[in-house]
Structure formats: structure tokens, C-alpha cells
Amino acid sequence: MTTSNNHSLANTIPASLKSQLPIFQVIGDKLPAVVKTPEAKKTFSALIFWVLMIGGVIAFVKYLPLLLEYAQKSVLFVLFGIVFIVLLMLAPKIISVLHRLGTVLLFKGEKAIIRNNPIESLQLLSREAKDTLKRVKEKIANVDGVRIDMIQSGVTAQNAAQEKYTFAKRFTTEAGNLELKGKEAEQAQDREKANALSRDAKETRTKAFLLGKEGEAEEQNARSYAQYANQFAKVLEVLKDNESAARIYVSTLDSSISIINKKWKPPAK
């Protein structure tokens, strides 16, 4: 009993302190009881823990559909990434398989056309032959153009060689005249003039020599261009033979198709 009275007195707020501190007007005349024992602190902590746990469960249940949606998207993203990487690594093999498959299917389709309708098979061959003839004509035009260019380049090189030879001969003659004049000056005891003429003669003869070498190089180029032109002419003859054969083949197919169209009747289905 005495202990209870002492506790009440200890928690009672004196009137003088109550009037000085307005906060006691809110919490009352007595101080709140202090949690003194470890058991009370443990109970309070457990209460906070279970409140947090219940709040977490409620939040989990509330956002469960959203979490499942994100998880599904993440799984799909990973799967698509794996498939994309595998396809990228196997791209050459897949392309090769598809190419072979397309070739086989095309071959089977053509065989079916040939079995079912010989006219269509001949028309297919005629289209291929005409395409071949067109490509041969284009090659003939290209090769002939190169051959003509080689001929023109050879003519240009030959003209350049002749021009350089002409200048070389002129400079050689001029160098000879300078040497004669130099000897005359030397006989006339004009040493300075003789040396000057000798130097000019050497320079002129060097120009003639160099121009002669350039002419030889141009002439060699002209011969090379002529050889190239001859080689392209041989190739051109081969292509013209191929063009003639292709033209004969196309004409034969067209005639065969015309004859079959007039005489052949497809079997009744």
C-alpha cells in the first residue's frame, strides 16, 4: 500500500511545474508509467514484428498479380534472348539448310511441271535460254568495249612514242651542232664559249637520250595494248560463238513449242 502511494506521488505533477510547462496540460497530471521489465520490452518488440509481418502479407497479397506479371515478362525476355542468341549463332547453317530446301523444292516443282505439261517445260527452257542469250550479249558488249579501249590506248601510246622519237632525233642533231660549235670556239682560243657550248651539248644529248627511253617505254605500252586487244578479240569470238549457239537453241525451242501447240492435245483428266 505504501509503495502504491509513493508511486502515485512520484508520478503526480506539482502545480507550480504544471503551470510552467504547458505540455503537462496535454498529457495530464501524471507521468506515463515507464516500462521497466525486459519482458515488457520483448512483448512490445514482438507486437511490432507481427504488425510488420501482417502488413507485409497484406502488401504481398495486394501486389501479387503485378509481381506475377513482372515475373512472366522476365521469363519471356530471358527465353526470347536465348532463342535469339541461338539463332544468331546457327545463322550460317540455317541459311544453308533453307537454300538447299528451296533448291530441292524448286527442282521438284520443275519436275512436276515437266511431267504434267511438256509445253510448259519447253517454255521454261525457252525463257532460261533467252536469259542466257541476253547475258551473252551483255558480255559481248562489255568485252568489245574493252577491246576498243585497248586499241585506242595502243594507238595513243604509239603516237606518243613517235613524238618522243622525233624530239629525241631533233635534240641529238642539236647536240651535234653544239659540239661542232664548241670545237670551233676551242680552236679560236675562246675557252669560255667552248665550255658553255660543251655543257649545252651534254644537256641536250641527255634530253635526247631520256626522250628516246620514254619513246621506248611508250612503244612497249603500245605493244602490250595490242596484245591485250588481240586476247580480248579471241574472247569476243568465243562469246559470239556462244551467242550463235544460244540463238539457235532459242529458235529450236520456239519452233518446237509452236509445233507441239498445233499438234499436241493434253490428256483428259
Tab-separated table of C-alpha atoms in Angstrom:
chain	number	residue	atom	x	y	z
A	1	MET	CA	0.000	0.000	0.000
A	2	THR	CA	2.791	2.357	0.890
A	3	THR	CA	4.616	1.528	-2.365
A	4	SER	CA	1.491	2.351	-4.388
A	5	ASN	CA	1.132	5.688	-2.683
A	6	ASN	CA	4.773	6.514	-3.262
A	7	HIS	CA	4.429	5.649	-6.977
A	8	SER	CA	1.362	7.859	-7.260
A	9	LEU	CA	3.142	10.697	-5.553
A	10	ALA	CA	6.154	10.292	-7.752
A	11	ASN	CA	4.019	10.491	-10.869
A	12	THR	CA	1.962	13.450	-9.630
A	13	ILE	CA	2.875	16.751	-11.259
A	14	PRO	CA	3.387	19.663	-8.835
A	15	ALA	CA	1.078	22.594	-9.505
A	16	SER	CA	3.983	25.019	-9.904
A	17	LEU	CA	5.670	22.811	-12.556
A	18	LYS	CA	2.356	22.137	-14.290
A	19	SER	CA	1.721	25.872	-14.686
A	20	GLN	CA	5.235	26.467	-16.052
A	21	LEU	CA	5.209	23.597	-18.621
A	22	PRO	CA	2.157	23.649	-20.922
A	23	ILE	CA	2.938	20.129	-22.186
A	24	PHE	CA	1.541	18.699	-18.966
A	25	GLN	CA	-1.803	20.237	-19.879
A	26	VAL	CA	-1.872	17.706	-22.729
A	27	ILE	CA	-0.583	14.543	-21.027
A	28	GLY	CA	-2.355	15.152	-17.736
A	29	ASP	CA	-1.285	15.454	-14.157
A	30	LYS	CA	0.599	12.141	-14.046
A	31	LEU	CA	3.653	10.903	-15.888
A	32	PRO	CA	3.134	7.786	-18.070
A	33	ALA	CA	4.255	4.568	-16.493
A	34	VAL	CA	7.737	3.511	-17.609
A	35	VAL	CA	8.226	0.053	-18.993
A	36	LYS	CA	10.635	-1.386	-16.525
A	37	THR	CA	10.937	-5.112	-17.150
A	38	PRO	CA	12.676	-6.907	-20.092
A	39	GLU	CA	9.522	-8.979	-20.586
A	40	ALA	CA	7.520	-5.841	-21.342
A	41	LYS	CA	10.152	-4.660	-23.884
A	42	LYS	CA	10.151	-8.107	-25.514
A	43	THR	CA	6.376	-8.125	-25.808
A	44	PHE	CA	6.413	-4.693	-27.424
A	45	SER	CA	9.076	-5.788	-29.968
A	46	ALA	CA	7.072	-8.917	-30.792
A	47	LEU	CA	3.993	-6.782	-31.344
A	48	ILE	CA	5.891	-4.534	-33.784
A	49	PHE	CA	7.264	-7.634	-35.590
A	50	TRP	CA	3.838	-9.190	-36.102
A	51	VAL	CA	2.392	-5.870	-37.212
A	52	LEU	CA	5.123	-5.628	-39.850
A	53	MET	CA	4.577	-9.279	-40.838
A	54	ILE	CA	0.824	-8.798	-41.240
A	55	GLY	CA	1.442	-5.589	-43.226
A	56	GLY	CA	3.911	-7.426	-45.446
A	57	VAL	CA	1.433	-10.273	-46.088
A	58	ILE	CA	-1.302	-7.799	-46.959
A	59	ALA	CA	1.033	-5.904	-49.323
A	60	PHE	CA	2.162	-9.207	-50.914
A	61	VAL	CA	-1.442	-10.318	-51.499
A	62	LYS	CA	-2.334	-6.894	-52.870
A	63	TYR	CA	0.579	-6.707	-55.329
A	64	LEU	CA	0.692	-10.440	-56.165
A	65	PRO	CA	-0.858	-10.036	-59.675
A	66	LEU	CA	1.655	-7.294	-60.510
A	67	LEU	CA	4.555	-9.432	-59.267
A	68	LEU	CA	3.347	-12.403	-61.308
A	69	GLU	CA	3.078	-10.188	-64.409
A	70	TYR	CA	6.633	-8.913	-63.991
A	71	ALA	CA	7.884	-12.452	-63.373
A	72	GLN	CA	6.151	-13.683	-66.549
A	73	LYS	CA	7.659	-10.851	-68.605
A	74	SER	CA	11.102	-11.554	-67.174
A	75	VAL	CA	10.846	-15.244	-68.087
A	76	LEU	CA	9.685	-14.401	-71.628
A	77	PHE	CA	12.514	-11.892	-72.024
A	78	VAL	CA	15.090	-14.474	-70.975
A	79	LEU	CA	13.590	-17.123	-73.293
A	80	PHE	CA	13.499	-14.753	-76.278
A	81	GLY	CA	17.083	-13.709	-75.558
A	82	ILE	CA	18.246	-17.339	-75.504
A	83	VAL	CA	16.372	-18.122	-78.742
A	84	PHE	CA	17.801	-15.012	-80.452
A	85	ILE	CA	21.390	-15.853	-79.443
A	86	VAL	CA	20.992	-19.479	-80.589
A	87	LEU	CA	19.548	-18.385	-83.966
A	88	LEU	CA	22.344	-15.853	-84.395
A	89	MET	CA	24.999	-18.498	-83.716
A	90	LEU	CA	23.365	-21.005	-86.074
A	91	ALA	CA	22.597	-18.429	-88.805
A	92	PRO	CA	25.081	-19.807	-91.429
A	93	LYS	CA	23.803	-23.376	-91.020
A	94	ILE	CA	20.156	-22.274	-91.087
A	95	ILE	CA	20.718	-20.214	-94.245
A	96	SER	CA	22.474	-23.174	-95.898
A	97	VAL	CA	19.639	-25.550	-94.978
A	98	LEU	CA	16.999	-23.119	-96.253
A	99	HIS	CA	18.938	-22.683	-99.502
A	100	ARG	CA	19.138	-26.435	-100.050
A	101	LEU	CA	15.473	-26.818	-99.163
A	102	GLY	CA	14.489	-24.092	-101.630
A	103	THR	CA	16.625	-25.670	-104.362
A	104	VAL	CA	15.067	-29.087	-103.763
A	105	LEU	CA	11.530	-27.674	-103.767
A	106	LEU	CA	12.221	-25.715	-106.955
A	107	PHE	CA	13.666	-28.795	-108.621
A	108	LYS	CA	10.664	-30.874	-107.580
A	109	GLY	CA	8.319	-28.169	-108.876
A	110	GLU	CA	10.085	-28.095	-112.230
A	111	LYS	CA	9.933	-31.901	-112.466
A	112	ALA	CA	6.224	-31.788	-111.706
A	113	ILE	CA	5.732	-29.218	-114.474
A	114	ILE	CA	7.675	-31.389	-116.912
A	115	ARG	CA	5.633	-34.472	-116.002
A	116	ASN	CA	2.291	-32.701	-116.178
A	117	ASN	CA	2.750	-30.422	-119.172
A	118	PRO	CA	5.612	-30.726	-121.684
A	119	ILE	CA	4.703	-27.410	-123.301
A	120	GLU	CA	5.234	-25.521	-120.064
A	121	SER	CA	8.538	-27.327	-119.548
A	122	LEU	CA	9.683	-26.266	-123.021
A	123	GLN	CA	8.541	-22.705	-122.336
A	124	LEU	CA	10.539	-22.758	-119.115
A	125	LEU	CA	13.622	-23.887	-121.022
A	126	SER	CA	12.983	-21.214	-123.648
A	127	ARG	CA	12.872	-18.477	-121.000
A	128	GLU	CA	16.132	-19.733	-119.499
A	129	ALA	CA	17.750	-19.869	-122.958
A	130	LYS	CA	16.627	-16.316	-123.717
A	131	ASP	CA	18.040	-15.123	-120.397
A	132	THR	CA	21.329	-16.836	-121.254
A	133	LEU	CA	21.331	-15.217	-124.688
A	134	LYS	CA	20.738	-11.823	-123.093
A	135	ARG	CA	23.646	-12.272	-120.673
A	136	VAL	CA	25.928	-13.388	-123.514
A	137	LYS	CA	25.035	-10.268	-125.487
A	138	GLU	CA	25.833	-8.079	-122.478
A	139	LYS	CA	29.215	-9.799	-122.066
A	140	ILE	CA	29.935	-9.337	-125.777
A	141	ALA	CA	29.203	-5.628	-125.485
A	142	ASN	CA	31.449	-5.293	-122.416
A	143	VAL	CA	34.348	-7.245	-123.919
A	144	ASP	CA	34.066	-5.392	-127.221
A	145	GLY	CA	34.156	-2.094	-125.340
A	146	VAL	CA	37.318	-3.121	-123.512
A	147	ARG	CA	38.896	-4.326	-126.778
A	148	ILE	CA	38.173	-0.993	-128.464
A	149	ASP	CA	39.616	0.864	-125.469
A	150	MET	CA	42.787	-1.244	-125.653
A	151	ILE	CA	43.140	-0.479	-129.372
A	152	GLN	CA	42.699	3.241	-128.795
A	153	SER	CA	45.166	3.211	-125.913
A	154	GLY	CA	47.679	1.379	-128.114
A	155	VAL	CA	47.298	3.948	-130.887
A	156	THR	CA	47.743	6.778	-128.375
A	157	ALA	CA	50.852	5.141	-126.919
A	158	GLN	CA	52.323	4.570	-130.382
A	159	ASN	CA	51.717	8.204	-131.359
A	160	ALA	CA	53.361	9.352	-128.125
A	161	ALA	CA	56.347	7.099	-128.855
A	162	GLN	CA	56.745	8.527	-132.352
A	163	GLU	CA	56.529	12.067	-130.993
A	164	LYS	CA	59.218	11.392	-128.390
A	165	TYR	CA	61.438	9.742	-131.004
A	166	THR	CA	61.058	12.845	-133.191
A	167	PHE	CA	62.119	15.143	-130.333
A	168	ALA	CA	64.974	12.791	-129.459
A	169	LYS	CA	66.299	12.952	-133.025
A	170	ARG	CA	65.968	16.734	-133.044
A	171	PHE	CA	67.834	17.092	-129.756
A	172	THR	CA	70.512	14.673	-130.957
A	173	THR	CA	71.080	16.772	-134.082
A	174	GLU	CA	71.116	19.936	-131.987
A	175	ALA	CA	73.641	18.393	-129.584
A	176	GLY	CA	75.898	17.519	-132.540
A	177	ASN	CA	75.740	21.084	-133.826
A	178	LEU	CA	76.591	22.433	-130.377
A	179	GLU	CA	79.590	20.135	-130.161
A	180	LEU	CA	80.849	21.386	-133.556
A	181	LYS	CA	80.455	24.988	-132.450
A	182	GLY	CA	82.287	24.164	-129.239
A	183	LYS	CA	85.219	22.742	-131.177
A	184	GLU	CA	85.282	25.841	-133.382
A	185	ALA	CA	85.329	28.071	-130.289
A	186	GLU	CA	88.103	25.964	-128.786
A	187	GLN	CA	90.150	26.341	-131.990
A	188	ALA	CA	89.523	30.086	-131.828
A	189	GLN	CA	91.030	30.107	-128.309
A	190	ASP	CA	87.625	31.161	-126.826
A	191	ARG	CA	87.752	28.827	-123.853
A	192	GLU	CA	84.742	30.235	-122.008
A	193	LYS	CA	82.436	29.919	-125.036
A	194	ALA	CA	83.771	26.450	-125.784
A	195	ASN	CA	82.956	25.276	-122.236
A	196	ALA	CA	79.448	26.788	-122.381
A	197	LEU	CA	78.735	25.094	-125.720
A	198	SER	CA	80.095	21.817	-124.376
A	199	ARG	CA	77.772	21.992	-121.377
A	200	ASP	CA	74.760	22.786	-123.589
A	201	ALA	CA	75.671	19.906	-125.885
A	202	LYS	CA	75.813	17.469	-122.943
A	203	GLU	CA	72.465	18.659	-121.562
A	204	THR	CA	70.831	18.466	-124.978
A	205	ARG	CA	72.222	14.980	-125.622
A	206	THR	CA	70.913	13.886	-122.179
A	207	LYS	CA	67.438	15.180	-123.098
A	208	ALA	CA	67.620	13.252	-126.358
A	209	PHE	CA	68.639	10.085	-124.503
A	210	LEU	CA	65.818	10.406	-121.962
A	211	LEU	CA	63.238	11.128	-124.651
A	212	GLY	CA	64.424	8.055	-126.527
A	213	LYS	CA	63.907	5.913	-123.407
A	214	GLU	CA	60.439	7.408	-122.888
A	215	GLY	CA	59.652	6.626	-126.518
A	216	GLU	CA	60.750	3.034	-125.990
A	217	ALA	CA	58.503	2.776	-122.922
A	218	GLU	CA	55.531	4.170	-124.848
A	219	GLU	CA	56.224	1.777	-127.701
A	220	GLN	CA	56.325	-1.112	-125.241
A	221	ASN	CA	52.970	0.044	-123.856
A	222	ALA	CA	51.589	0.172	-127.378
A	223	ARG	CA	52.681	-3.436	-127.980
A	224	SER	CA	51.136	-4.511	-124.668
A	225	TYR	CA	47.857	-2.803	-125.551
A	226	ALA	CA	47.910	-4.548	-128.933
A	227	GLN	CA	48.409	-7.926	-127.224
A	228	TYR	CA	45.553	-7.225	-124.822
A	229	ALA	CA	43.330	-6.220	-127.725
A	230	ASN	CA	44.153	-9.471	-129.525
A	231	GLN	CA	43.337	-11.507	-126.421
A	232	PHE	CA	40.020	-9.726	-125.966
A	233	ALA	CA	39.308	-10.298	-129.645
A	234	LYS	CA	39.757	-14.060	-129.102
A	235	VAL	CA	37.417	-13.944	-126.105
A	236	LEU	CA	34.965	-11.960	-128.210
A	237	GLU	CA	34.983	-14.666	-130.887
A	238	VAL	CA	34.225	-17.331	-128.277
A	239	LEU	CA	31.351	-15.261	-126.912
A	240	LYS	CA	29.994	-14.729	-130.404
A	241	ASP	CA	30.060	-18.497	-130.932
A	242	ASN	CA	28.145	-18.898	-127.674
A	243	GLU	CA	25.685	-16.244	-128.792
A	244	SER	CA	25.129	-18.063	-132.072
A	245	ALA	CA	24.583	-21.383	-130.269
A	246	ALA	CA	22.197	-19.775	-127.809
A	247	ARG	CA	20.281	-18.124	-130.629
A	248	ILE	CA	19.961	-21.462	-132.448
A	249	TYR	CA	18.801	-23.112	-129.211
A	250	VAL	CA	16.160	-20.447	-128.633
A	251	SER	CA	14.903	-20.741	-132.210
A	252	THR	CA	14.718	-24.535	-131.912
A	253	LEU	CA	12.751	-24.348	-128.669
A	254	ASP	CA	10.345	-21.751	-130.052
A	255	SER	CA	9.732	-23.875	-133.166
A	256	SER	CA	9.193	-26.991	-131.040
A	257	ILE	CA	6.712	-25.163	-128.836
A	258	SER	CA	4.847	-23.894	-131.882
A	259	ILE	CA	4.640	-27.385	-133.417
A	260	ILE	CA	3.518	-29.004	-130.159
A	261	ASN	CA	0.867	-26.331	-129.619
A	262	LYS	CA	-0.607	-27.157	-133.010
A	263	LYS	CA	-0.482	-30.961	-132.803
A	264	TRP	CA	-0.421	-31.970	-129.162
A	265	LYS	CA	-3.545	-32.211	-127.035
A	266	PRO	CA	-3.258	-32.568	-123.271
A	267	PRO	CA	-4.621	-35.814	-121.826
A	268	ALA	CA	-8.052	-35.620	-120.324
A	269	LYS	CA	-8.139	-35.544	-116.558
